[in-house]
Short mmCIF file of C-alpha atoms and ligand atoms in Angstrom, two decimals:
data_model
loop_
_atom_site.label_atom_id
_atom_site.label_comp_id
_atom_site.label_asym_id
_atom_site.label_seq_id
_atom_site.Cartn_x
_atom_site.Cartn_y
_atom_site.Cartn_z
CA MET A 1 3.44 25.60 -13.88
CA GLU A 2 1.45 26.52 -17.31
CA LYS A 3 -0.64 23.80 -17.33
CA PHE A 4 -1.55 24.21 -13.77
CA LYS A 5 -2.82 27.71 -14.46
CA GLN A 6 -4.98 26.73 -17.26
CA LEU A 7 -6.97 24.61 -14.85
CA ASN A 8 -8.73 27.75 -13.24
CA LEU A 9 -7.48 27.00 -9.78
CA SER A 10 -7.05 29.97 -7.16
CA GLU A 11 -3.80 32.10 -6.85
CA GLU A 12 -3.72 30.58 -3.39
CA LEU A 13 -3.69 27.07 -4.50
CA LEU A 14 -1.22 27.74 -7.47
CA GLU A 15 1.17 28.92 -5.12
CA ALA A 16 0.89 26.21 -2.69
CA ILE A 17 1.44 23.95 -5.62
CA GLN A 18 4.50 25.88 -7.00
CA ARG A 19 5.95 25.57 -3.04
CA GLU A 20 5.17 21.90 -3.34
CA GLY A 21 7.68 22.07 -6.72
CA PHE A 22 4.89 20.36 -8.90
CA ASP A 23 5.69 21.38 -12.42
CA SER A 24 2.51 20.40 -14.44
CA PRO A 25 -0.37 18.39 -13.34
CA SER A 26 -0.24 14.40 -13.52
CA GLU A 27 -2.63 13.04 -16.10
CA ILE A 28 -5.39 12.18 -13.61
CA GLN A 29 -5.05 15.75 -12.29
CA GLU A 30 -5.24 17.24 -15.48
CA LYS A 31 -8.46 15.31 -16.40
CA THR A 32 -9.95 15.22 -12.90
CA ILE A 33 -9.66 18.98 -11.81
CA PRO A 34 -12.00 20.44 -14.44
CA LEU A 35 -14.54 17.71 -13.93
CA VAL A 36 -14.62 18.52 -10.03
CA LEU A 37 -14.59 21.99 -10.59
CA ALA A 38 -17.72 21.61 -13.34
CA GLY A 39 -19.66 19.76 -10.39
CA LYS A 40 -19.38 16.49 -12.07
CA ASP A 41 -19.29 13.06 -9.90
CA VAL A 42 -16.30 11.54 -10.98
CA ILE A 43 -14.93 7.66 -11.12
CA GLY A 44 -11.36 7.94 -11.56
CA SER A 45 -8.86 4.93 -11.93
CA SER A 46 -5.13 5.15 -12.15
CA ALA A 47 -2.12 3.51 -10.55
CA THR A 48 -0.92 3.95 -7.09
CA GLY A 49 1.54 7.41 -7.21
CA SER A 50 -0.50 8.85 -10.00
CA GLY A 51 -1.31 11.89 -7.74
CA LYS A 52 -4.93 11.06 -7.01
CA THR A 53 -4.76 13.28 -3.87
CA LEU A 54 -4.38 16.40 -5.39
CA ALA A 55 -6.66 15.42 -8.33
CA PHE A 56 -9.71 15.29 -6.05
CA GLY A 57 -8.09 17.85 -3.50
CA ALA A 58 -7.70 20.83 -6.05
CA GLY A 59 -11.20 21.25 -6.74
CA ILE A 60 -12.22 20.37 -3.10
CA ILE A 61 -9.98 23.13 -1.63
CA ASP A 62 -10.89 25.79 -3.98
CA ARG A 63 -14.95 25.21 -3.49
CA VAL A 64 -14.83 24.81 0.28
CA SER A 65 -15.07 28.00 2.51
CA ALA A 66 -13.22 28.50 5.68
CA GLY A 67 -15.57 28.10 9.00
CA ALA A 68 -18.70 26.95 7.08
CA GLY A 69 -18.91 23.53 8.85
CA ILE A 70 -17.70 20.05 7.20
CA GLN A 71 -18.03 20.72 3.58
CA ALA A 72 -16.01 17.73 2.23
CA LEU A 73 -15.69 14.29 3.63
CA ILE A 74 -12.96 11.97 2.42
CA LEU A 75 -13.05 8.15 3.37
CA THR A 76 -9.79 6.09 3.01
CA PRO A 77 -9.42 2.41 3.78
CA THR A 78 -6.49 2.70 6.41
CA ARG A 79 -5.22 4.91 9.22
CA GLU A 80 -2.12 5.76 7.35
CA LEU A 81 -3.81 6.70 4.53
CA ALA A 82 -5.99 8.97 6.18
CA GLU A 83 -3.09 10.73 7.77
CA GLN A 84 -1.22 10.68 4.50
CA VAL A 85 -4.19 12.29 2.65
CA GLY A 86 -5.09 14.50 5.54
CA GLN A 87 -1.21 16.13 5.60
CA THR A 88 -1.53 16.47 1.90
CA ILE A 89 -4.87 18.39 1.59
CA SER A 90 -3.65 20.48 4.78
CA LYS A 91 -0.61 21.36 2.85
CA PHE A 92 -2.16 22.76 0.00
CA ALA A 93 -5.32 24.06 1.67
CA ASN A 94 -2.94 26.28 4.03
CA LYS A 95 -2.93 29.54 2.14
CA LYS A 96 -6.60 29.25 2.10
CA ARG A 97 -6.95 28.85 5.99
CA LEU A 98 -9.09 25.72 5.81
CA ARG A 99 -9.15 23.41 8.58
CA VAL A 100 -8.54 19.69 7.61
CA CYS A 101 -9.00 16.86 10.34
CA GLN A 102 -8.07 13.32 10.31
CA VAL A 103 -10.35 10.75 12.02
CA TYR A 104 -9.51 7.12 12.36
CA GLY A 105 -9.63 4.46 14.90
CA GLY A 106 -6.93 3.45 17.60
CA VAL A 107 -6.82 6.86 19.11
CA SER A 108 -9.39 8.68 21.62
CA MET A 109 -12.45 10.41 20.33
CA ASP A 110 -12.32 13.56 22.40
CA PRO A 111 -9.50 15.49 20.37
CA GLN A 112 -11.27 14.17 16.93
CA ILE A 113 -14.66 15.49 18.40
CA ARG A 114 -13.12 19.14 19.35
CA ALA A 115 -11.23 19.03 15.74
CA MET A 116 -14.37 18.31 13.78
CA ARG A 117 -16.12 21.27 15.27
CA GLN A 118 -13.64 23.76 13.49
CA ALA A 119 -12.99 21.49 10.48
CA ASP A 120 -13.77 22.25 6.99
CA ILE A 121 -12.55 19.06 5.47
CA VAL A 122 -12.43 15.75 7.37
CA VAL A 123 -10.31 12.74 6.22
CA GLY A 124 -11.16 9.30 7.96
CA THR A 125 -11.73 5.85 8.14
CA PRO A 126 -15.33 4.20 7.76
CA GLY A 127 -15.31 2.90 11.07
CA ARG A 128 -14.43 5.62 13.29
CA LEU A 129 -16.55 8.16 11.24
CA LEU A 130 -19.48 5.93 11.79
CA ASP A 131 -18.78 5.75 15.19
CA HIS A 132 -18.94 9.48 15.54
CA LEU A 133 -21.89 9.70 13.40
CA LYS A 134 -23.86 7.21 16.19
CA ARG A 135 -22.73 9.46 18.77
CA ARG A 136 -23.89 12.50 16.82
CA THR A 137 -20.36 13.89 17.16
CA LEU A 138 -19.95 14.21 13.41
CA ASN A 139 -22.54 16.53 11.38
CA LEU A 140 -22.72 15.80 7.99
CA SER A 141 -25.28 18.26 7.04
CA ARG A 142 -23.11 20.69 5.09
CA ILE A 143 -21.22 17.94 3.11
CA LYS A 144 -20.64 19.07 -0.61
CA PHE A 145 -17.93 16.86 -1.42
CA LEU A 146 -17.72 13.00 -0.75
CA VAL A 147 -14.60 11.17 -1.76
CA LEU A 148 -14.04 7.45 -1.52
CA ASP A 149 -10.35 6.97 -2.16
CA GLU A 150 -9.09 3.58 -2.72
CA ALA A 151 -12.75 2.34 -2.80
CA ASP A 152 -11.83 -0.97 -4.11
CA ARG A 153 -9.62 -1.71 -1.35
CA MET A 154 -12.16 -0.22 1.13
CA LEU A 155 -14.84 -2.60 0.03
CA ASP A 156 -12.38 -5.64 -0.11
CA MET A 157 -11.89 -4.89 3.45
CA GLY A 158 -15.46 -5.26 4.28
CA PHE A 159 -16.58 -1.79 4.70
CA VAL A 160 -19.50 -1.76 2.08
CA ARG A 161 -21.93 -1.24 4.79
CA ASP A 162 -20.14 1.51 6.53
CA VAL A 163 -19.30 3.16 3.48
CA GLU A 164 -23.26 2.99 2.65
CA ASN A 165 -24.31 4.33 5.76
CA ILE A 166 -22.03 7.21 5.84
CA ILE A 167 -23.14 8.12 2.32
CA LYS A 168 -26.76 7.89 3.34
CA SER A 169 -25.93 10.46 6.28
CA CYS A 170 -24.70 12.95 3.73
CA PRO A 171 -26.90 15.63 1.68
CA SER A 172 -28.09 14.03 -1.41
CA ASN A 173 -26.89 17.11 -3.48
CA LYS A 174 -23.36 16.44 -2.94
CA GLN A 175 -20.89 15.88 -5.48
CA THR A 176 -19.20 12.29 -5.15
CA MET A 177 -15.85 11.12 -6.44
CA LEU A 178 -14.70 7.66 -6.37
CA PHE A 179 -10.85 6.62 -6.79
CA THR A 180 -10.22 2.91 -7.47
CA ALA A 181 -7.49 1.06 -9.00
CA THR A 182 -9.86 -1.69 -10.22
CA LEU A 183 -13.44 -1.79 -11.38
CA SER A 184 -15.06 -4.42 -9.52
CA GLN A 185 -18.81 -5.33 -9.28
CA ASP A 186 -19.04 -3.84 -6.00
CA ILE A 187 -17.56 -0.56 -7.50
CA ALA A 188 -19.93 -0.74 -9.94
CA TYR A 189 -22.78 -1.38 -7.52
CA MET A 190 -21.78 1.66 -5.45
CA ALA A 191 -21.28 4.08 -8.54
CA LYS A 192 -24.76 3.08 -10.10
CA LYS A 193 -26.77 3.34 -6.59
CA TYR A 194 -25.01 6.33 -5.19
CA MET A 195 -23.45 8.59 -8.10
CA LYS A 196 -25.12 10.80 -10.55
CA ASN A 197 -23.97 10.16 -14.06
CA PRO A 198 -20.50 9.83 -12.94
CA VAL A 199 -17.97 10.34 -15.51
CA HIS A 200 -15.13 7.77 -15.74
CA ILE A 201 -11.59 8.68 -16.06
CA GLU A 202 -8.71 6.49 -16.67
CA ALA A 203 -5.19 7.74 -16.40
CA GLY A 204 -2.00 5.74 -17.76
CA ASP A 205 0.20 4.07 -15.40
CA LYS A 206 3.04 5.84 -13.72
CA VAL A 207 5.15 2.58 -13.19
CA ASP A 208 7.23 2.71 -16.21
CA PRO A 209 7.48 -0.70 -17.31
CA SER A 210 10.74 -0.33 -18.95
CA LYS A 211 12.58 0.65 -15.64
CA LEU A 212 10.62 -2.39 -13.86
CA TYR A 213 12.60 -5.44 -13.91
CA GLN A 214 10.44 -8.27 -12.93
CA ILE A 215 11.92 -11.67 -11.72
CA TYR A 216 11.13 -14.88 -9.91
CA TYR A 217 12.67 -17.61 -8.32
CA ASP A 218 11.55 -21.21 -7.83
CA VAL A 219 12.06 -21.75 -4.38
CA THR A 220 11.25 -24.14 -1.68
CA HIS A 221 9.35 -23.16 1.38
CA GLU A 222 12.01 -24.62 3.50
CA THR A 223 14.52 -22.04 2.17
CA LYS A 224 12.57 -19.03 1.33
CA LEU A 225 14.05 -17.32 4.40
CA SER A 226 17.41 -18.19 3.81
CA LEU A 227 17.50 -16.96 -0.07
CA LEU A 228 15.80 -13.70 1.23
CA VAL A 229 18.36 -13.01 3.96
CA HIS A 230 20.99 -13.84 0.86
CA LEU A 231 19.40 -11.57 -1.25
CA LEU A 232 18.91 -8.57 1.08
CA LYS A 233 22.46 -9.04 1.97
CA GLN A 234 23.58 -8.28 -1.31
CA GLU A 235 21.84 -4.90 -1.60
CA LYS A 236 23.59 -1.95 -1.51
CA ASN A 237 21.22 0.91 -1.30
CA GLY A 238 17.47 1.54 -1.81
CA VAL A 239 14.49 1.02 0.41
CA VAL A 240 13.07 -2.85 0.20
CA MET A 241 9.37 -3.50 0.97
CA VAL A 242 8.92 -7.11 1.61
CA PHE A 243 5.15 -8.46 1.14
CA CYS A 244 3.69 -11.20 3.29
CA ASN A 245 -0.07 -12.58 2.84
CA THR A 246 -1.01 -12.47 6.49
CA ARG A 247 -0.10 -10.32 9.71
CA ARG A 248 1.28 -13.48 11.12
CA ASN A 249 3.67 -14.22 8.28
CA THR A 250 4.73 -10.63 8.53
CA ASP A 251 5.57 -10.70 12.13
CA LYS A 252 7.60 -13.86 12.17
CA LEU A 253 9.60 -13.24 8.94
CA THR A 254 10.35 -9.58 10.45
CA ARG A 255 11.52 -11.54 13.85
CA ASN A 256 13.44 -13.87 11.74
CA LEU A 257 15.20 -11.19 9.61
CA GLY A 258 16.32 -9.91 12.90
CA LEU A 259 17.90 -12.95 13.93
CA ALA A 260 19.45 -13.04 10.52
CA GLY A 261 21.37 -9.75 11.59
CA LEU A 262 19.11 -7.60 9.44
CA HIS A 263 17.15 -5.10 10.70
CA ALA A 264 13.55 -5.00 9.41
CA GLU A 265 10.18 -3.17 10.53
CA SER A 266 6.85 -4.66 10.04
CA LEU A 267 3.75 -3.02 9.38
CA HIS A 268 0.32 -4.68 9.15
CA GLY A 269 -3.36 -3.87 10.28
CA GLY A 270 -2.87 -5.34 13.65
CA HIS A 271 -0.39 -2.88 14.85
CA SER A 272 -1.52 -0.19 17.43
CA GLN A 273 -1.87 3.33 15.65
CA ASN A 274 1.45 4.67 17.79
CA ARG A 275 3.30 1.67 16.69
CA ARG A 276 2.19 2.02 13.00
CA SER A 277 2.98 5.79 12.70
CA SER A 278 6.55 5.30 14.33
CA VAL A 279 7.54 2.47 11.96
CA LEU A 280 6.20 4.75 8.80
CA GLN A 281 8.05 7.56 10.00
CA SER A 282 11.50 5.74 10.34
CA PHE A 283 10.68 4.37 6.99
CA HIS A 284 10.32 7.83 5.77
CA THR A 285 13.21 9.06 7.34
CA ARG A 286 15.19 6.15 6.22
CA ASN A 287 16.02 4.79 9.36
CA THR A 288 14.41 1.48 8.34
CA LEU A 289 15.40 0.02 5.07
CA ILE A 290 13.46 -3.37 4.98
CA LEU A 291 9.83 -2.71 5.49
CA VAL A 292 7.74 -6.32 5.76
CA CYS A 293 4.25 -5.58 5.10
CA THR A 294 0.78 -6.79 4.29
CA ASP A 295 -1.01 -5.45 1.22
CA VAL A 296 -3.43 -3.45 3.31
CA ALA A 297 -0.89 -1.88 5.34
CA ALA A 298 0.90 -0.79 2.26
CA ARG A 299 -1.68 0.22 0.03
CA GLY A 300 -1.43 3.73 -1.20
CA LEU A 301 1.39 4.61 1.07
CA ASP A 302 3.74 6.86 -0.38
CA ILE A 303 7.07 5.93 0.20
CA LYS A 304 9.83 7.34 -2.18
CA ASP A 305 12.37 5.55 -4.00
CA VAL A 306 11.53 2.02 -3.25
CA SER A 307 13.96 -0.13 -5.15
CA HIS A 308 13.15 -3.74 -4.28
CA ILE A 309 9.97 -5.32 -4.02
CA TYR A 310 9.96 -8.69 -2.77
CA ASN A 311 6.87 -10.86 -2.93
CA TYR A 312 7.78 -13.37 -0.12
CA ASP A 313 4.33 -14.68 -0.42
CA ILE A 314 2.80 -14.61 -3.64
CA PRO A 315 -0.31 -12.26 -3.88
CA LYS A 316 -3.69 -14.16 -4.49
CA THR A 317 -4.58 -12.04 -7.55
CA GLY A 318 -3.08 -10.14 -10.33
CA GLU A 319 -4.29 -6.93 -9.40
CA GLU A 320 -2.82 -7.48 -5.83
CA TYR A 321 0.69 -7.90 -7.67
CA ILE A 322 0.22 -4.79 -9.74
CA HIS A 323 -0.46 -2.80 -6.43
CA ARG A 324 2.59 -4.12 -4.84
CA ILE A 325 4.98 -3.54 -7.87
CA GLY A 326 3.44 -0.17 -8.29
CA ARG A 327 5.53 0.54 -5.09
CA THR A 328 8.68 0.86 -7.25
CA ALA A 329 9.77 1.98 -10.81
CA ARG A 330 8.19 5.45 -10.16
CA ALA A 331 9.24 8.92 -11.39
CA GLY A 332 12.06 7.58 -13.69
CA LYS A 333 13.75 5.49 -11.30
CA ASN A 334 14.75 1.82 -11.78
CA GLY A 335 12.80 -0.97 -9.65
CA ILE A 336 12.92 -4.53 -9.17
CA ALA A 337 9.97 -6.98 -8.36
CA ILE A 338 11.48 -10.32 -6.96
CA SER A 339 8.78 -13.00 -6.55
CA PHE A 340 9.14 -16.48 -4.60
CA VAL A 341 7.50 -19.01 -6.04
CA SER A 342 7.08 -22.24 -3.89
CA THR A 343 5.15 -25.30 -3.97
CA GLY A 344 1.71 -24.64 -4.42
CA ASP A 345 2.11 -21.12 -5.78
CA HIS A 346 2.37 -21.83 -9.39
CA SER A 347 -1.06 -21.67 -10.48
CA GLU A 348 -1.70 -18.40 -8.77
CA PHE A 349 1.52 -17.35 -10.10
CA ARG A 350 0.45 -18.36 -13.45
CA GLN A 351 -2.60 -16.37 -13.36
CA ILE A 352 -0.55 -13.41 -12.15
CA VAL A 353 1.90 -13.64 -15.16
CA ARG A 354 -1.21 -13.77 -17.42
CA ARG A 355 -2.79 -10.55 -15.94
CA VAL A 356 0.29 -8.50 -15.82
CA ASP A 357 0.80 -9.22 -19.52
CA SER A 358 4.46 -8.68 -19.24
CA ASN A 359 7.52 -10.69 -18.84
CA ILE A 360 8.59 -12.14 -15.44
CA GLU A 361 11.78 -13.66 -16.04
CA LYS A 362 12.85 -16.80 -14.06
CA GLN A 363 16.14 -16.63 -12.41
CA PRO A 364 18.28 -19.53 -11.41
CA LEU A 365 19.02 -19.72 -7.60
CA PRO A 366 22.17 -18.36 -6.68
CA GLN A 367 24.04 -20.33 -4.32
CA PHE A 368 23.34 -19.25 -0.71
CA GLU A 369 23.69 -20.28 3.02
CA VAL A 370 20.94 -22.33 4.08
CA LEU A 371 19.80 -21.12 7.42
CA GLN A 372 19.15 -24.37 9.79
CA MET A 373 16.28 -25.00 11.94
CA PRO A 374 16.42 -25.02 14.82
CA SER A 375 19.81 -24.20 15.91
CA LYS A 376 22.97 -25.28 13.65
CA SER A 377 24.54 -22.53 11.43
CA SER A 378 25.44 -22.51 7.86
CA ASN A 379 26.27 -26.00 6.02
CA GLN A 380 26.64 -24.37 2.57
CA ASP A 381 29.24 -21.39 1.73
CA GLY A 382 27.42 -18.57 0.39
CA GLY A 383 28.70 -17.87 -3.24
CA HIS A 384 28.05 -14.53 -4.53
CA ASN A 385 26.61 -15.43 -7.82
CA ILE A 386 23.45 -13.40 -7.61
CA THR A 387 22.07 -12.99 -11.13
CA HIS A 388 19.55 -10.14 -10.73
CA GLY A 389 20.19 -6.53 -11.68
CA ASN A 390 23.36 -5.02 -11.73
CA ARG A 391 23.90 -5.16 -7.90
CA ASN A 392 27.28 -5.27 -6.50
CA GLU A 393 28.37 -8.44 -5.15
CA SER A 394 30.17 -7.17 -1.77
CA GLN A 395 28.45 -7.12 1.55
CA GLY A 396 26.01 -4.50 1.45
CA ARG A 397 24.76 -1.80 4.01
CA PHE A 398 23.84 -3.81 6.57
CA GLY A 399 27.11 -3.63 8.19
CA SER A 400 28.76 -6.57 9.93
CA HIS A 401 27.77 -9.88 8.65
CA ARG A 402 26.64 -11.63 11.63
CA ARG A 403 26.58 -15.35 11.88
CA PHE A 404 23.73 -17.26 13.08
CA GLY A 405 24.10 -18.09 16.46
CA GLY A 406 22.91 -21.11 18.35
CA ASN A 407 19.41 -19.40 19.08
CA PHE A 408 18.52 -18.59 15.44
CA ARG A 409 15.45 -20.60 14.77
CA GLY A 410 15.73 -20.68 11.22
CA SER A 411 13.06 -20.86 8.82
CA ARG A 412 10.16 -20.88 11.42
CA SER A 413 8.35 -18.46 9.41
CA ASP A 414 7.81 -21.02 6.45
CA ARG A 415 5.77 -22.91 9.13
CA ASP A 416 3.09 -20.31 7.94
CA HIS A 417 2.46 -21.90 5.16
CA GLY A 418 1.07 -24.84 6.99
CA LYS A 419 2.41 -27.47 9.10
CA ARG A 420 3.04 -29.63 6.10
CA ARG A 421 6.39 -29.07 5.60
CA ASP A 422 7.45 -32.50 5.16
CA SER A 423 4.76 -33.57 2.97
CA ARG A 424 4.24 -31.90 -0.53
CA THR A 425 1.25 -33.76 -1.46
CA ASN A 426 -0.43 -32.58 1.76
CA ARG A 427 0.30 -29.22 1.00
CA ASN A 428 -1.09 -29.07 -2.40
CA ARG A 429 -4.41 -30.34 -0.66
CA GLY A 430 -4.17 -27.46 2.07
CA PRO A 431 -6.60 -25.01 2.39
CA ARG A 432 -4.88 -22.68 -0.13
CA ALA A 433 -4.91 -25.08 -2.83
CA MET A 434 -8.60 -25.36 -2.37
CA GLY A 435 -9.18 -21.99 -2.83
CA GLY A 436 -9.83 -21.33 0.76
CA ARG A 437 -8.30 -19.06 3.46
CA ARG A 438 -5.23 -19.64 5.48
CA PHE A 439 -5.09 -17.60 8.53
CA GLY A 440 -8.29 -15.79 8.16
CA ASN A 441 -8.00 -12.87 5.83
CA ARG A 442 -6.88 -10.32 8.36
CA ARG A 443 -4.17 -8.50 6.64
P1 ADP B 1 -1.88 8.33 -5.62
O1 ADP B 1 -3.27 8.51 -4.60
O2 ADP B 1 -2.46 8.48 -7.08
O3 ADP B 1 -1.33 7.03 -5.03
P2 ADP B 1 -0.64 10.39 -4.45
O4 ADP B 1 -1.42 11.62 -4.56
O5 ADP B 1 -0.28 10.07 -3.18
O6 ADP B 1 -1.10 9.46 -5.49
O7 ADP B 1 0.87 11.18 -4.96
C1 ADP B 1 1.93 10.58 -5.02
C2 ADP B 1 3.15 11.34 -5.34
O8 ADP B 1 3.32 12.03 -6.38
C3 ADP B 1 2.98 12.34 -4.09
O9 ADP B 1 4.61 12.26 -3.63
C4 ADP B 1 2.97 13.45 -4.69
O10 ADP B 1 3.64 14.58 -3.78
C5 ADP B 1 3.52 13.15 -5.96
N1 ADP B 1 2.97 14.22 -6.89
C6 ADP B 1 1.61 14.25 -7.05
N2 ADP B 1 0.95 15.27 -8.10
C7 ADP B 1 2.23 15.67 -8.63
C8 ADP B 1 2.55 16.51 -9.77
N3 ADP B 1 1.88 17.09 -10.40
N4 ADP B 1 3.78 16.80 -10.00
C9 ADP B 1 4.94 16.04 -9.05
N5 ADP B 1 4.65 15.14 -8.26
C10 ADP B 1 3.42 14.93 -7.89
MG1 MG B 2 -3.88 7.83 -3.01
#
């Protein structure tokens, strides 16, 4: 606790931090907290999992007074993040009796309106906050702190206008903090336009590269699902996240894993709030060990001990790849990132390799059972010569190893890669190869 004590935080907050079991501040916390307390605008960049919430939260908690109106507004790109950040801030603000309120779409307005009347700190998503502003149910006249958390993602999701409108509704003599994993032009624009001499802080990555094993398989679209099923069935323990590029792929893959006897849950932006909360809850409590998700849904979620990241769909950019793998190999644990590189993915994958500047080893394909489309069961015997990590070869934690029945519709999810399965040439000319969008960009 010594280092935390040197940061000039209140006794109440230090107690809460101690109760949380935090020993010393993370790098981003150590650098950001003094600046926030000194009234500076801050741009912070550090990886997911580096402790940004407390980095901006600590100063806010110690500079906000209970019952004096909404003095801090924290914007997050997704509802899950609003909940997560809201809960974290609440926990630390508890001793100081500050009221923290979460405001996001997909649930009714009235309870939020009531909660905001009492709130000292509001955490929310731009869309819903703007709705409240328009209805005049949100009063920002007392704002002293404005935080844009995961700002890059927020702007990527098309919230630029909404965010600008919210910023303009805040008093001008506030302190603004912006957290981002990447420094894009949009971020530079926002910073220049809306921040006062921001201090830029960068903190190292918490992902330990020596503990992260990155591999890829060269696999056809037709057999991606079969390979994934094979690999998942090898896993003994740990929490697995499987990334897809679209909502549609996410749902299809989840369904197909179910048909293959693997219980998975999907998480993407198209789900109702209730459904998303319960999926997340079951993931947190380890009822679900396989989460199939889009980047947006997974962004910034603090799910501990993710052992495997599967890039079932190759991410579009190196940044995205880094965010995905940032989910694993945290806090001294080992992690594996496994990418499925298919026809048409190679140029994107090369860019990723260049961007991450670390070794991604190609793995020979193991022998695996090829799931047939549309009905027949296996035609190859599943050997167990899987090569990654030191995984046990025996049947894993998924219990009984169900054979695929007649109603299994095999690799349907692969159709998401375009209805071009029988013509590689065509696939290469598909919208993706042309740099276009595949199924909209709804994630
Ligand atoms: P980020 O926003 O950078 O992704 P979070 O604020 O969500 O990171 O924190 C990630 C995890 O690290 C959380 O589980 C949090 O409890 C933990 N954490 C944060 N600060 C510390 C600290 N100083 N010591 C130990 N764990 C911490
Ligand atoms: Mg965060």
